[in-house]
């Protein structure tokens, strides 16, 4: 008779189970400590006290006692190893490092509150995207086309935030950006979309009836503040002379320039892709040639190639590229190949 021995699993006593659980909990706690993140209670108390400049007012706002606020801030200062307030009798005043930290904590808490509200407001089985975009491009081109995306993907909510200047996409909280090409997109994938070709436009009342051409010298010229030499460059590209091309009112955004032109305030030098509808309707006229040079090229910025993305980001990217394909060839970027910015 042969005997077969099976190796039994070692018996784990309840005591050892508790020890193992305690060990895992301890490891998790140590990992949390390594992150050097104070408690949210202490941060909320500190932010309120810093904003009010008073422990008493912070306590009133948070429905706590003044002693509780003082203890939370004391724990925070002990955790950081840095005093945040100066205490003079019954009064408190933020130290310089406390002022800086208060601004950073306030920004973090506001973002956490905003993100939490976004999540709570999402329907079940829904998804959302956070896209950074230049303001005029959003108002004049992207938003008017967004209903088509919503009809095709009703379960995806797209949040748009304006970003005038390029930024570092990684760690920004944005899923993608629609912006102009720039070295700031290093390490990102960019997909060229549309190009800015500048065109002088004005309201029809600015030009006398029967006059098909009129000299730009005789009309008030409007400027975009960030491009003070745009009129000079335009004049050189089309071969005309402008005396003192920098004279005229200045505006921060192309959207403001367009509204000023519609109001009859002067001639605005703006990207043609923003005013196609107004030109077709006759609300704006353009009896002058368009600029020869491309001012900027807009692109879709993604952290990885479209083929490697999934879900909402991929659907938005594919939809956006398809919408660009419907635009007139003159406004589409000359080279539409995706690029890896190094």
JSON list of N, CA, C and O in Angstrom, two decimals, residues 15 18 29 38 45 54 103 110 115 125 141 155 159 164 176 203 206 270 272 275-276 302 315 340:
[
{"chain": "A", "resi": 15, "resn": "UNK", "atom": "N", "xyz": [-4.87, 35.31, 15.41]},
{"chain": "A", "resi": 15, "resn": "UNK", "atom": "CA", "xyz": [-3.90, 36.30, 15.87]},
{"chain": "A", "resi": 15, "resn": "UNK", "atom": "C", "xyz": [-2.97, 36.69, 14.74]},
{"chain": "A", "resi": 15, "resn": "UNK", "atom": "O", "xyz": [-2.67, 37.88, 14.53]},
{"chain": "A", "resi": 18, "resn": "UNK", "atom": "N", "xyz": [-4.61, 38.95, 12.23]},
{"chain": "A", "resi": 18, "resn": "UNK", "atom": "CA", "xyz": [-4.65, 40.33, 12.72]},
{"chain": "A", "resi": 18, "resn": "UNK", "atom": "C", "xyz": [-3.30, 40.98, 12.55]},
{"chain": "A", "resi": 18, "resn": "UNK", "atom": "O", "xyz": [-3.20, 42.14, 12.13]},
{"chain": "A", "resi": 29, "resn": "UNK", "atom": "N", "xyz": [-0.08, 53.25, 5.99]},
{"chain": "A", "resi": 29, "resn": "UNK", "atom": "CA", "xyz": [0.07, 54.49, 6.76]},
{"chain": "A", "resi": 29, "resn": "UNK", "atom": "C", "xyz": [1.45, 55.10, 6.52]},
{"chain": "A", "resi": 29, "resn": "UNK", "atom": "O", "xyz": [1.59, 56.31, 6.39]},
{"chain": "A", "resi": 38, "resn": "UNK", "atom": "N", "xyz": [-0.70, 66.86, 4.84]},
{"chain": "A", "resi": 38, "resn": "UNK", "atom": "CA", "xyz": [-1.39, 67.09, 6.12]},
{"chain": "A", "resi": 38, "resn": "UNK", "atom": "C", "xyz": [-2.85, 66.66, 6.03]},
{"chain": "A", "resi": 38, "resn": "UNK", "atom": "O", "xyz": [-3.39, 66.42, 4.93]},
{"chain": "A", "resi": 45, "resn": "UNK", "atom": "N", "xyz": [-9.06, 74.31, 8.14]},
{"chain": "A", "resi": 45, "resn": "UNK", "atom": "CA", "xyz": [-9.01, 75.26, 9.26]},
{"chain": "A", "resi": 45, "resn": "UNK", "atom": "C", "xyz": [-7.98, 76.35, 8.99]},
{"chain": "A", "resi": 45, "resn": "UNK", "atom": "O", "xyz": [-8.23, 77.54, 9.23]},
{"chain": "A", "resi": 54, "resn": "UNK", "atom": "N", "xyz": [-8.20, 85.63, 11.30]},
{"chain": "A", "resi": 54, "resn": "UNK", "atom": "CA", "xyz": [-8.76, 85.49, 12.65]},
{"chain": "A", "resi": 54, "resn": "UNK", "atom": "C", "xyz": [-9.16, 84.05, 12.90]},
{"chain": "A", "resi": 54, "resn": "UNK", "atom": "O", "xyz": [-9.85, 83.43, 12.08]},
{"chain": "A", "resi": 103, "resn": "UNK", "atom": "N", "xyz": [-2.07, 80.60, -0.08]},
{"chain": "A", "resi": 103, "resn": "UNK", "atom": "CA", "xyz": [-2.50, 80.73, -1.47]},
{"chain": "A", "resi": 103, "resn": "UNK", "atom": "C", "xyz": [-2.48, 79.37, -2.17]},
{"chain": "A", "resi": 103, "resn": "UNK", "atom": "O", "xyz": [-3.39, 79.02, -2.93]},
{"chain": "A", "resi": 110, "resn": "UNK", "atom": "N", "xyz": [-9.84, 74.55, -3.65]},
{"chain": "A", "resi": 110, "resn": "UNK", "atom": "CA", "xyz": [-10.83, 74.96, -4.64]},
{"chain": "A", "resi": 110, "resn": "UNK", "atom": "C", "xyz": [-10.89, 73.99, -5.79]},
{"chain": "A", "resi": 110, "resn": "UNK", "atom": "O", "xyz": [-11.97, 73.65, -6.29]},
{"chain": "A", "resi": 115, "resn": "UNK", "atom": "N", "xyz": [-13.55, 69.66, -8.70]},
{"chain": "A", "resi": 115, "resn": "UNK", "atom": "CA", "xyz": [-13.52, 68.33, -9.29]},
{"chain": "A", "resi": 115, "resn": "UNK", "atom": "C", "xyz": [-14.57, 67.41, -8.67]},
{"chain": "A", "resi": 115, "resn": "UNK", "atom": "O", "xyz": [-15.19, 66.59, -9.36]},
{"chain": "A", "resi": 125, "resn": "UNK", "atom": "N", "xyz": [-22.87, 56.18, -15.70]},
{"chain": "A", "resi": 125, "resn": "UNK", "atom": "CA", "xyz": [-22.39, 55.69, -16.99]},
{"chain": "A", "resi": 125, "resn": "UNK", "atom": "C", "xyz": [-22.00, 56.82, -17.95]},
{"chain": "A", "resi": 125, "resn": "UNK", "atom": "O", "xyz": [-21.91, 56.61, -19.16]},
{"chain": "A", "resi": 141, "resn": "UNK", "atom": "N", "xyz": [-15.10, 79.29, -33.17]},
{"chain": "A", "resi": 141, "resn": "UNK", "atom": "CA", "xyz": [-15.02, 78.12, -34.04]},
{"chain": "A", "resi": 141, "resn": "UNK", "atom": "C", "xyz": [-15.47, 76.83, -33.36]},
{"chain": "A", "resi": 141, "resn": "UNK", "atom": "O", "xyz": [-16.31, 76.12, -33.89]},
{"chain": "A", "resi": 155, "resn": "UNK", "atom": "N", "xyz": [-23.44, 60.99, -23.97]},
{"chain": "A", "resi": 155, "resn": "UNK", "atom": "CA", "xyz": [-22.99, 60.61, -22.63]},
{"chain": "A", "resi": 155, "resn": "UNK", "atom": "C", "xyz": [-21.64, 61.21, -22.26]},
{"chain": "A", "resi": 155, "resn": "UNK", "atom": "O", "xyz": [-21.11, 60.95, -21.17]},
{"chain": "A", "resi": 159, "resn": "UNK", "atom": "N", "xyz": [-15.82, 69.81, -20.84]},
{"chain": "A", "resi": 159, "resn": "UNK", "atom": "CA", "xyz": [-15.57, 71.04, -20.09]},
{"chain": "A", "resi": 159, "resn": "UNK", "atom": "C", "xyz": [-14.46, 71.80, -20.81]},
{"chain": "A", "resi": 159, "resn": "UNK", "atom": "O", "xyz": [-13.38, 71.26, -21.06]},
{"chain": "A", "resi": 164, "resn": "UNK", "atom": "N", "xyz": [-4.71, 81.17, -22.59]},
{"chain": "A", "resi": 164, "resn": "UNK", "atom": "CA", "xyz": [-4.20, 82.06, -23.63]},
{"chain": "A", "resi": 164, "resn": "UNK", "atom": "C", "xyz": [-2.78, 81.67, -24.02]},
{"chain": "A", "resi": 164, "resn": "UNK", "atom": "O", "xyz": [-2.43, 81.67, -25.20]},
{"chain": "A", "resi": 176, "resn": "UNK", "atom": "N", "xyz": [-6.64, 67.14, -22.91]},
{"chain": "A", "resi": 176, "resn": "UNK", "atom": "CA", "xyz": [-6.10, 67.56, -24.20]},
{"chain": "A", "resi": 176, "resn": "UNK", "atom": "C", "xyz": [-6.14, 69.07, -24.26]},
{"chain": "A", "resi": 176, "resn": "UNK", "atom": "O", "xyz": [-6.73, 69.73, -23.41]},
{"chain": "A", "resi": 203, "resn": "UNK", "atom": "N", "xyz": [-17.10, 96.83, -40.77]},
{"chain": "A", "resi": 203, "resn": "UNK", "atom": "CA", "xyz": [-18.53, 96.91, -41.01]},
{"chain": "A", "resi": 203, "resn": "UNK", "atom": "C", "xyz": [-18.81, 97.63, -42.33]},
{"chain": "A", "resi": 203, "resn": "UNK", "atom": "O", "xyz": [-18.05, 98.53, -42.72]},
{"chain": "A", "resi": 206, "resn": "UNK", "atom": "N", "xyz": [-18.69, 101.50, -42.88]},
{"chain": "A", "resi": 206, "resn": "UNK", "atom": "CA", "xyz": [-17.42, 102.24, -42.87]},
{"chain": "A", "resi": 206, "resn": "UNK", "atom": "C", "xyz": [-16.96, 102.58, -44.29]},
{"chain": "A", "resi": 206, "resn": "UNK", "atom": "O", "xyz": [-16.10, 103.43, -44.47]},
{"chain": "A", "resi": 270, "resn": "UNK", "atom": "N", "xyz": [-7.93, 90.21, -38.56]},
{"chain": "A", "resi": 270, "resn": "UNK", "atom": "CA", "xyz": [-8.30, 89.01, -37.79]},
{"chain": "A", "resi": 270, "resn": "UNK", "atom": "C", "xyz": [-8.17, 87.76, -38.65]},
{"chain": "A", "resi": 270, "resn": "UNK", "atom": "O", "xyz": [-8.19, 87.84, -39.89]},
{"chain": "A", "resi": 272, "resn": "UNK", "atom": "N", "xyz": [-9.23, 84.83, -40.83]},
{"chain": "A", "resi": 272, "resn": "UNK", "atom": "CA", "xyz": [-10.42, 84.69, -41.66]},
{"chain": "A", "resi": 272, "resn": "UNK", "atom": "C", "xyz": [-11.35, 83.59, -41.16]},
{"chain": "A", "resi": 272, "resn": "UNK", "atom": "O", "xyz": [-12.57, 83.69, -41.27]},
{"chain": "A", "resi": 275, "resn": "UNK", "atom": "N", "xyz": [-14.37, 84.71, -39.11]},
{"chain": "A", "resi": 275, "resn": "UNK", "atom": "CA", "xyz": [-15.39, 85.66, -39.60]},
{"chain": "A", "resi": 275, "resn": "UNK", "atom": "C", "xyz": [-16.07, 85.19, -40.88]},
{"chain": "A", "resi": 275, "resn": "UNK", "atom": "O", "xyz": [-16.71, 85.98, -41.57]},
{"chain": "A", "resi": 276, "resn": "UNK", "atom": "N", "xyz": [-15.94, 83.92, -41.22]},
{"chain": "A", "resi": 276, "resn": "UNK", "atom": "CA", "xyz": [-16.55, 83.41, -42.45]},
{"chain": "A", "resi": 276, "resn": "UNK", "atom": "C", "xyz": [-18.06, 83.67, -42.47]},
{"chain": "A", "resi": 276, "resn": "UNK", "atom": "O", "xyz": [-18.62, 84.09, -43.50]},
{"chain": "A", "resi": 302, "resn": "UNK", "atom": "N", "xyz": [-2.21, 66.10, -27.55]},
{"chain": "A", "resi": 302, "resn": "UNK", "atom": "CA", "xyz": [-2.56, 64.91, -26.77]},
{"chain": "A", "resi": 302, "resn": "UNK", "atom": "C", "xyz": [-1.31, 64.35, -26.11]},
{"chain": "A", "resi": 302, "resn": "UNK", "atom": "O", "xyz": [-0.21, 64.50, -26.63]},
{"chain": "A", "resi": 315, "resn": "UNK", "atom": "N", "xyz": [-12.66, 59.68, -28.98]},
{"chain": "A", "resi": 315, "resn": "UNK", "atom": "CA", "xyz": [-13.86, 60.10, -29.72]},
{"chain": "A", "resi": 315, "resn": "UNK", "atom": "C", "xyz": [-13.82, 61.59, -30.02]},
{"chain": "A", "resi": 315, "resn": "UNK", "atom": "O", "xyz": [-14.19, 62.02, -31.12]},
{"chain": "A", "resi": 340, "resn": "UNK", "atom": "N", "xyz": [5.52, 64.46, -33.05]},
{"chain": "A", "resi": 340, "resn": "UNK", "atom": "CA", "xyz": [5.97, 64.28, -31.66]},
{"chain": "A", "resi": 340, "resn": "UNK", "atom": "C", "xyz": [6.92, 65.42, -31.37]},
{"chain": "A", "resi": 340, "resn": "UNK", "atom": "O", "xyz": [7.98, 65.55, -31.98]}
]
